[in-house]
Short mmCIF file of C-alpha atoms in Angstrom, two decimals:
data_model
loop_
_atom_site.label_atom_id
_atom_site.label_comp_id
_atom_site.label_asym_id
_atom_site.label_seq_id
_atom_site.Cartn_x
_atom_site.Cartn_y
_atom_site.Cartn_z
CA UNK A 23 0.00 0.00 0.00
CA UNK A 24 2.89 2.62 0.83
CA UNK A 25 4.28 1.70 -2.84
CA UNK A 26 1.41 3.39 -4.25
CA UNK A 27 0.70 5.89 -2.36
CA UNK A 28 3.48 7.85 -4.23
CA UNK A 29 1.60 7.22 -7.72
CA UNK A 30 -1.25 8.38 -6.30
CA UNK A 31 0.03 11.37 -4.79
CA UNK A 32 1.50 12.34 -8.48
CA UNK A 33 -1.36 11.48 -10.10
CA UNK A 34 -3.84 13.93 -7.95
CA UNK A 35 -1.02 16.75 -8.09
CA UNK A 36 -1.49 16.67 -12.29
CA UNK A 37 -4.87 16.98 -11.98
CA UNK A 38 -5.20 19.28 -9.13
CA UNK A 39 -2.88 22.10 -10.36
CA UNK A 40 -5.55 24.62 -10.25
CA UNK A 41 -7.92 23.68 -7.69
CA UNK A 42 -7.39 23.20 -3.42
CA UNK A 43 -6.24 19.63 -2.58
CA UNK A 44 -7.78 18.22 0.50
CA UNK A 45 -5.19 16.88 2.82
CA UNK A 46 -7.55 15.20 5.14
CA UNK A 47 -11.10 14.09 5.85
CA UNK A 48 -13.47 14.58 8.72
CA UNK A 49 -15.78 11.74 10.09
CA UNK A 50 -18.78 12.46 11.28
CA UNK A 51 -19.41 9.22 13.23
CA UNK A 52 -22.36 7.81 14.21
CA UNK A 53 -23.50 9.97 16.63
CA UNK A 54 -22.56 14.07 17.20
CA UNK A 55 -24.32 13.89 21.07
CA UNK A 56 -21.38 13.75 23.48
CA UNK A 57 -23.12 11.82 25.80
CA UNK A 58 -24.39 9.21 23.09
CA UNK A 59 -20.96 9.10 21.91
CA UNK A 60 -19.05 7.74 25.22
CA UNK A 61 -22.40 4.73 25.54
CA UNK A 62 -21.32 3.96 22.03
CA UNK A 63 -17.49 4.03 22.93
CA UNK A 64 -17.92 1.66 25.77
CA UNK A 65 -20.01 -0.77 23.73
CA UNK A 66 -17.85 -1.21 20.67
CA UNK A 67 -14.64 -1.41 23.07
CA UNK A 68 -16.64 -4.49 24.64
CA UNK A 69 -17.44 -5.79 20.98
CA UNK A 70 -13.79 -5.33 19.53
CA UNK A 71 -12.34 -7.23 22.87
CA UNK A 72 -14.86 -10.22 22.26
CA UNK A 73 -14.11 -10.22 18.62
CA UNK A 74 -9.98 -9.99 19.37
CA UNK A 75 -10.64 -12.65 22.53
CA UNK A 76 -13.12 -15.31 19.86
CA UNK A 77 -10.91 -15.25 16.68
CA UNK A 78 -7.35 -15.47 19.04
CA UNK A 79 -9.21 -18.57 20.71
CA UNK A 80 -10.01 -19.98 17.65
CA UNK A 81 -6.85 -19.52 16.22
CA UNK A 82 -4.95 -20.80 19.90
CA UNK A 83 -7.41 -24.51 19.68
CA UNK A 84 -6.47 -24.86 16.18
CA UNK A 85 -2.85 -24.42 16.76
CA UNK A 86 -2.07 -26.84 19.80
CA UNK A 87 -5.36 -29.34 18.98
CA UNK A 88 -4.05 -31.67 16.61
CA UNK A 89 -7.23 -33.30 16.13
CA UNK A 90 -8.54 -29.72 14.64
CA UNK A 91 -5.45 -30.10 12.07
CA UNK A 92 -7.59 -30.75 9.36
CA UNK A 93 -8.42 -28.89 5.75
CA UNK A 94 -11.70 -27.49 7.48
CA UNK A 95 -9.78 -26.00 10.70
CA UNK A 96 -6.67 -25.05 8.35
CA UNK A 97 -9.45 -22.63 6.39
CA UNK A 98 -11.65 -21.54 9.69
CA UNK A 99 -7.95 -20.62 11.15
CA UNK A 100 -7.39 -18.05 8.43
CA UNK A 101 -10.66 -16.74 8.27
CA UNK A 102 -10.44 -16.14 12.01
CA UNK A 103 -7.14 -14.30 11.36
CA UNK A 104 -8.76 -12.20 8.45
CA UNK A 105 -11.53 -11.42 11.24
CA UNK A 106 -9.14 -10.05 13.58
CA UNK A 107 -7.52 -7.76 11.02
CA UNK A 108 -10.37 -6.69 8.99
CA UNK A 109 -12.67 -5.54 11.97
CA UNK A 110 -8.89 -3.28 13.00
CA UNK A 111 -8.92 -1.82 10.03
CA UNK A 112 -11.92 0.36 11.26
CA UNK A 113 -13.02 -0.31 14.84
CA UNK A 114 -9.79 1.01 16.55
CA UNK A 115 -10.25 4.79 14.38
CA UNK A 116 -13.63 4.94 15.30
CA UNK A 117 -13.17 4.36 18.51
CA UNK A 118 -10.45 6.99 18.36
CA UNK A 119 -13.29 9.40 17.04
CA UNK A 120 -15.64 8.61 19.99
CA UNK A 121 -13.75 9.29 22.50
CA UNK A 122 -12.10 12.59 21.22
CA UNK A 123 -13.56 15.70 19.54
CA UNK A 124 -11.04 15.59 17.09
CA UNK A 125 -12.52 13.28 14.26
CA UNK A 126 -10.12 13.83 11.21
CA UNK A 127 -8.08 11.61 9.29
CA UNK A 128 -5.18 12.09 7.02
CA UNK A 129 -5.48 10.97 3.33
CA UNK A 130 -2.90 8.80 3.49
CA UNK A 131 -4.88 7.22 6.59
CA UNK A 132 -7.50 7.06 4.59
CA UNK A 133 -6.37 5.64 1.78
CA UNK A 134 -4.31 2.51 3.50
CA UNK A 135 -7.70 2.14 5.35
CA UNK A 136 -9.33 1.80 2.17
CA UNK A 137 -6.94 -0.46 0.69
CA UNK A 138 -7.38 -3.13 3.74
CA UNK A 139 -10.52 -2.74 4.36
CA UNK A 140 -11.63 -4.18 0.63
CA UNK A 141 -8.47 -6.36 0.43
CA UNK A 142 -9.83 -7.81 3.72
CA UNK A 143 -13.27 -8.17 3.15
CA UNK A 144 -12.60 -9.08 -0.46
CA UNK A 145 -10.20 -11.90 1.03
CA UNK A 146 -13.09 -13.48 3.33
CA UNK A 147 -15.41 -13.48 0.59
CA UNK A 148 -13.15 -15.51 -1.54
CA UNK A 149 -12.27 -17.95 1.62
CA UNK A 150 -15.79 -18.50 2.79
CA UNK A 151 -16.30 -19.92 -1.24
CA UNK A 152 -13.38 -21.91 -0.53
CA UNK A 153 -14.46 -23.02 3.05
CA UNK A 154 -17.90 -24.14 0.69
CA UNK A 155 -15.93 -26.14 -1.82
CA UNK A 156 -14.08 -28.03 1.18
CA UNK A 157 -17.37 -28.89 2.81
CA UNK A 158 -18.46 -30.22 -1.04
CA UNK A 159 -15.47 -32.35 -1.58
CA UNK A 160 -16.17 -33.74 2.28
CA UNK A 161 -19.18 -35.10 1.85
CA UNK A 162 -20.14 -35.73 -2.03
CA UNK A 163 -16.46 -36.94 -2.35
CA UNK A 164 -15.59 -38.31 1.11
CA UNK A 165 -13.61 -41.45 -0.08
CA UNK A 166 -11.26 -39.03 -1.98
CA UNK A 167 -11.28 -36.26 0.09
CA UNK A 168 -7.86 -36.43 2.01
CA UNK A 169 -6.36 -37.34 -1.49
CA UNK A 170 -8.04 -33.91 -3.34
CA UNK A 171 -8.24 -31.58 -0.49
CA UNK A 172 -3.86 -32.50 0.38
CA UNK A 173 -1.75 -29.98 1.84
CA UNK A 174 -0.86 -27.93 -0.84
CA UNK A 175 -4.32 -27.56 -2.26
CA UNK A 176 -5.08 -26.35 0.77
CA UNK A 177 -2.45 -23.42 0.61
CA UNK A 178 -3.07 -22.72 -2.74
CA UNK A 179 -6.71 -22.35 -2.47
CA UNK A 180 -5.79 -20.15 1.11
CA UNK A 181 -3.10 -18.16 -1.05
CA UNK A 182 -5.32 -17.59 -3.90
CA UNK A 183 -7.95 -15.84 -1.40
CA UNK A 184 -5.39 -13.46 -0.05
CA UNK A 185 -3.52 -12.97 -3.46
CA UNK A 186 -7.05 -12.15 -5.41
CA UNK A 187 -7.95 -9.87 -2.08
CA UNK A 188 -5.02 -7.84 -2.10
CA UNK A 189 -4.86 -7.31 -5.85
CA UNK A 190 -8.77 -5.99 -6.23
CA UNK A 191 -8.71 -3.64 -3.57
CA UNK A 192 -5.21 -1.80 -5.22
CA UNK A 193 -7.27 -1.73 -8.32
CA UNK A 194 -10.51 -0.14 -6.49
CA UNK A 195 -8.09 1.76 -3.69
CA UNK A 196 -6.04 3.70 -6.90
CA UNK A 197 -8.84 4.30 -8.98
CA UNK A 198 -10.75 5.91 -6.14
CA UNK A 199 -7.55 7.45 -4.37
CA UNK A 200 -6.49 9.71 -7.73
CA UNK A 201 -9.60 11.36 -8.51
CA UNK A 202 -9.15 15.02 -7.36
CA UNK A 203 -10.82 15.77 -4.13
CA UNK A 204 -11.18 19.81 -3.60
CA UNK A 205 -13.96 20.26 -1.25
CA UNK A 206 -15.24 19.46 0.85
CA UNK A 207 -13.79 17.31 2.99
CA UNK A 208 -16.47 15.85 5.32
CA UNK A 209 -17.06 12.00 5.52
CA UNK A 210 -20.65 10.54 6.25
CA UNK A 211 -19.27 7.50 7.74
CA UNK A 212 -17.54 5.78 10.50
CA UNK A 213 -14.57 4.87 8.61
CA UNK A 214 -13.00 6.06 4.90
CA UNK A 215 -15.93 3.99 2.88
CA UNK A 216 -15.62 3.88 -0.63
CA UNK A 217 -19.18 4.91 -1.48
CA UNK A 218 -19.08 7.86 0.78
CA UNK A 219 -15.35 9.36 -0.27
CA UNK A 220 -17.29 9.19 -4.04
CA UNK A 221 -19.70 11.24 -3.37
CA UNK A 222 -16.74 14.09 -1.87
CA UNK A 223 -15.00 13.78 -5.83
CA UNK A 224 -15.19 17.02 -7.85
CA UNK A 225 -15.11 15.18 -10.89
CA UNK A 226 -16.88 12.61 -13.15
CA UNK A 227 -17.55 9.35 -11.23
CA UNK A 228 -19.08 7.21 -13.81
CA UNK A 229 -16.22 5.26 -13.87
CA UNK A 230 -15.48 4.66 -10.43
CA UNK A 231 -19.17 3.66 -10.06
CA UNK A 232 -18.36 1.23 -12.65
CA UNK A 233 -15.29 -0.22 -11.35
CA UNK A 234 -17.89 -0.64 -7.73
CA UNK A 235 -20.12 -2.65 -9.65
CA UNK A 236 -18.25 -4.80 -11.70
CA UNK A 237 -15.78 -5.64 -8.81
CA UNK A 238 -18.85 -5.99 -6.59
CA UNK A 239 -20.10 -8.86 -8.96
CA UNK A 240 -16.79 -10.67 -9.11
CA UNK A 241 -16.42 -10.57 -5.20
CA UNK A 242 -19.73 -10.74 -4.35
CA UNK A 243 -22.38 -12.55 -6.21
CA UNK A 244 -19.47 -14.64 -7.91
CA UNK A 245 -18.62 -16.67 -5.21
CA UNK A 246 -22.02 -16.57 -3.80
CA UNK A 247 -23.53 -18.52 -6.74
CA UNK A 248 -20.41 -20.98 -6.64
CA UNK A 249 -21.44 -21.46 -2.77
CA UNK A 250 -25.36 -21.83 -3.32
CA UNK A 251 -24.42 -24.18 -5.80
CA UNK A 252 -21.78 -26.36 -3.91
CA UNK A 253 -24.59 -26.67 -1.35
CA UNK A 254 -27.16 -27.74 -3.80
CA UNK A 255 -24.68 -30.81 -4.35
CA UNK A 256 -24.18 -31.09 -0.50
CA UNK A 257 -27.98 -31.23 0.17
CA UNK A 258 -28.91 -33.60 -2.44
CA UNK A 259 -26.18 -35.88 -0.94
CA UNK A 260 -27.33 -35.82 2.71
CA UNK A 261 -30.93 -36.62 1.56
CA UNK A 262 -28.86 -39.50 -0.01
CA UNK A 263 -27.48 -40.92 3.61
CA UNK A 264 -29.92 -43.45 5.15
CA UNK A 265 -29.37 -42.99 8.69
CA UNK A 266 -30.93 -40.01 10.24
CA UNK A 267 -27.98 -39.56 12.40
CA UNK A 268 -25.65 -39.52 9.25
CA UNK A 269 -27.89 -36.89 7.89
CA UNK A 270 -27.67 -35.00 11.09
CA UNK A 271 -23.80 -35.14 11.41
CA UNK A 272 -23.49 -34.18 7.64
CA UNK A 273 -25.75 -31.24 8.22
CA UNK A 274 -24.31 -29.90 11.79
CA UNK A 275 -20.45 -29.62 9.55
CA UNK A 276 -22.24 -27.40 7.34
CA UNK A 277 -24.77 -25.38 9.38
CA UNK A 278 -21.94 -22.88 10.73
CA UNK A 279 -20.81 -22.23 7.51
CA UNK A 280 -24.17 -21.60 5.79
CA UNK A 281 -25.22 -19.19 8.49
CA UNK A 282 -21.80 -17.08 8.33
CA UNK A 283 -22.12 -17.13 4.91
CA UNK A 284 -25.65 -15.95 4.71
CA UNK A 285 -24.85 -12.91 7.36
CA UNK A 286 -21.93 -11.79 5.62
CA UNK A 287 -22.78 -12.09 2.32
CA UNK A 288 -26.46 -10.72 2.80
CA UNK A 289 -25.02 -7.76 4.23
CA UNK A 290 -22.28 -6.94 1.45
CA UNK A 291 -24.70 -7.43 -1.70
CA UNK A 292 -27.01 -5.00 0.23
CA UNK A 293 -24.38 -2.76 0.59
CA UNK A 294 -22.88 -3.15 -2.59
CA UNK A 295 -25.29 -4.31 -5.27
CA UNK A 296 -28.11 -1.62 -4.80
CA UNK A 297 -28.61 1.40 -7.35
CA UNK A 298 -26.75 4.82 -6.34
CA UNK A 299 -29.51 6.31 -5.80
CA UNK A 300 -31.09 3.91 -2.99
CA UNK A 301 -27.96 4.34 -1.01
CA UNK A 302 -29.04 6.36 2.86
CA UNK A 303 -26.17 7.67 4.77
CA UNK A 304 -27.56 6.35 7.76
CA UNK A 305 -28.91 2.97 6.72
CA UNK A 306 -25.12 2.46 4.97
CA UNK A 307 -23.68 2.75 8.19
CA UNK A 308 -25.78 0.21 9.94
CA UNK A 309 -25.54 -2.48 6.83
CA UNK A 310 -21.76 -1.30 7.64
CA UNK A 311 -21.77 -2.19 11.12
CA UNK A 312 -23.33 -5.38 10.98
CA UNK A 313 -21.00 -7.20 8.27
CA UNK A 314 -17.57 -5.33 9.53
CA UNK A 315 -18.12 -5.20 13.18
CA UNK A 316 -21.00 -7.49 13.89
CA UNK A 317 -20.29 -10.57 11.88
CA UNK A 318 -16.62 -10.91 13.03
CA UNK A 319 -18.08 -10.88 16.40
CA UNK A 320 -20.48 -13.64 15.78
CA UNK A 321 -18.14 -15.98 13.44
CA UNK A 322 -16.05 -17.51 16.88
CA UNK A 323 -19.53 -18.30 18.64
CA UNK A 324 -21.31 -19.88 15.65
CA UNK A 325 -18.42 -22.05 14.46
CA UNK A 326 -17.53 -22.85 18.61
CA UNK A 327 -21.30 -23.63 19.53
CA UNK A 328 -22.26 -26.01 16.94
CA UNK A 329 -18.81 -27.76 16.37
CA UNK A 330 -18.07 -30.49 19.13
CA UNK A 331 -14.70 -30.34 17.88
CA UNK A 332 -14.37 -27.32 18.59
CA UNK A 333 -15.77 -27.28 21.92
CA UNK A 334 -14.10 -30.00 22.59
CA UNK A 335 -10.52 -28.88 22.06
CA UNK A 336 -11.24 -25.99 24.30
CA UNK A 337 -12.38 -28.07 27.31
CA UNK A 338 -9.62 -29.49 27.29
CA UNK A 339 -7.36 -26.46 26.88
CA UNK A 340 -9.40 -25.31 29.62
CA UNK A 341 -8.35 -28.80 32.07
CA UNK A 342 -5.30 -28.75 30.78
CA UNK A 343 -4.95 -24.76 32.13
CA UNK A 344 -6.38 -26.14 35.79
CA UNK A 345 -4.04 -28.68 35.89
CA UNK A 346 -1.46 -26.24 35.10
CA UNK A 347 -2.30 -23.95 37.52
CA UNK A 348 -3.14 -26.35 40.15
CA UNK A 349 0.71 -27.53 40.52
#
């Protein structure tokens, strides 16, 4: 990201000769009361400490239980570490704007917050596809699936979420990041979104808007239909098993995943795949809220409350811990 920050910087000075550059951006939050401000500072600080304190646990079980070292763990352990880093690339600035008066952000702040904020969020939408096509290959393909889903499958198809995340978002961060921006300066929005910095362009957007929607199909509704139709396969293959508690095994390895997938991904096409013109400051930073904040909150307790595994693993972290401490 600090690469191209230079290009960018050139590219806004040759179009910018003749007009005021903005320097830095003001956000206005979610609330302007004071007193509203320090109840809302108190209950995202909770939020961001369970989100840091789920996702670490996650990612501590999965480490030192090797039964969890599996292709479906390997996957749930990167998507809790893109949890923990995606919901820090906004929660700690906004808290930072609750609690003082002072509410602005440089550009380059805002650009790098840009820039992992999509590749972030472009990276979990990528992984929860792959996270899908693991669960297909377990149980339409079980006899093969140690043989298809090896090792390095596994960190290729991990690789190729982070790789595709981190390229898309340079292409969306640059475009959006050299238009000229001369006034004013004033973001709608708890963090530098995308959406709202467009609307602060004195120039042409038609592009940009373009790029938004084109990106947001590849991203978004992409991978979605490559999910709903992995689990078309999955279903049809559970109705297959005879035993009602094979079909109820089957079902519980999925159930986490569907229900992740259909709060993130509900969220983001709301967000991303409506008209211009439907878009309410307001209602965009609720939608916002619920699949950058919310959701990364929620991801630990789904896929810890209906995985014995997973439960599992931390009881006995948890015996182990008493037995440590009781010698």
């Amino acid at each position: 990201m600090v690469s191209i920050l230079p290009y960018i910087q050139q590219q806004r000075q040759k179009e910018m000769r003749n007009q005021t550059t903005v320097t830095e951006f003001l956000l206005l939050g979610l609330s302007s009361s004071p007193k509203m401000r320090l109840i809302l500072f108190g209950i995202f600080t909770v939020i961001y400490s369970i989100t840091l304190a789920g996702n670490l646990t996650i990612l501590t079980l999965i480490w030192l239980d090797t039964q969890l070292h599996s292709p479906m763990y390997f996957f749930l352990s990167h998507l809790s570490f893109v949890d923990i880093w995606y919901t820090s690339s906004t929660v700690p600035q906004m808290l930072a704007n609750l609690w003082s008066p002072r509410k602005t952000i440089s550009f380059a702040g805002c650009g790098a917050q840009i820039y992992l904020f999509l590749a972030l969020g472009i990276t979990e939408c990528v992984l929860l596809a792959v996270m899908a096509y693991d669960r297909f290959v377990a149980i339409c393909h079980p006899l093969s699936y140690t043989v298809i889903m090896n090792r390095r499958v596994c960190v290729l198809l991990a690789a190729s979420a982070w790789i595709s995340g981190f390229l898309l978002a340079m292409v969306h961060a640059v475009q959006t990041l050299k238009m000229p921006y001369c006034g004013p300066n004033v973001i709608n929005h708890f963090y530098c979104d995308i959406l709202a910095l467009l609307k602060l362009v004195c120039a042409d957007t038609h592009l940009n808007e373009i790029i938004v929607f084109v990106i947001g199909v590849l991203i978004l509704l992409c991978p979605f239909s490559f999910i709903l139709t992995t689990y078309v396969h999955i279903l049809a293959a559970i109705l297959k098993i005879r035993s009602s508690q094979g079909r109820r095994k089957a079902f519980s390895t999925c159930a986490s995943h569907m229900t992740v997938v259909a709060m993130f991904y509900g969220s983001a096409m709301f967000m991303y795949m409506r008209p211009g013109s439907s878009h309410s400051p307001e209602q965009d930073k609720m939608v916002s809220l619920f699949y950058s904040v919310i959701t990364p909150m929620f991801n630990p307790m789904i896929y810890s409350l209906r995985n014995k595994d997973v439960k599992g693993a931390f009881l006995k972290m948890a015996q182990r811990q008493k037995l440590t401490q009781g010698t």
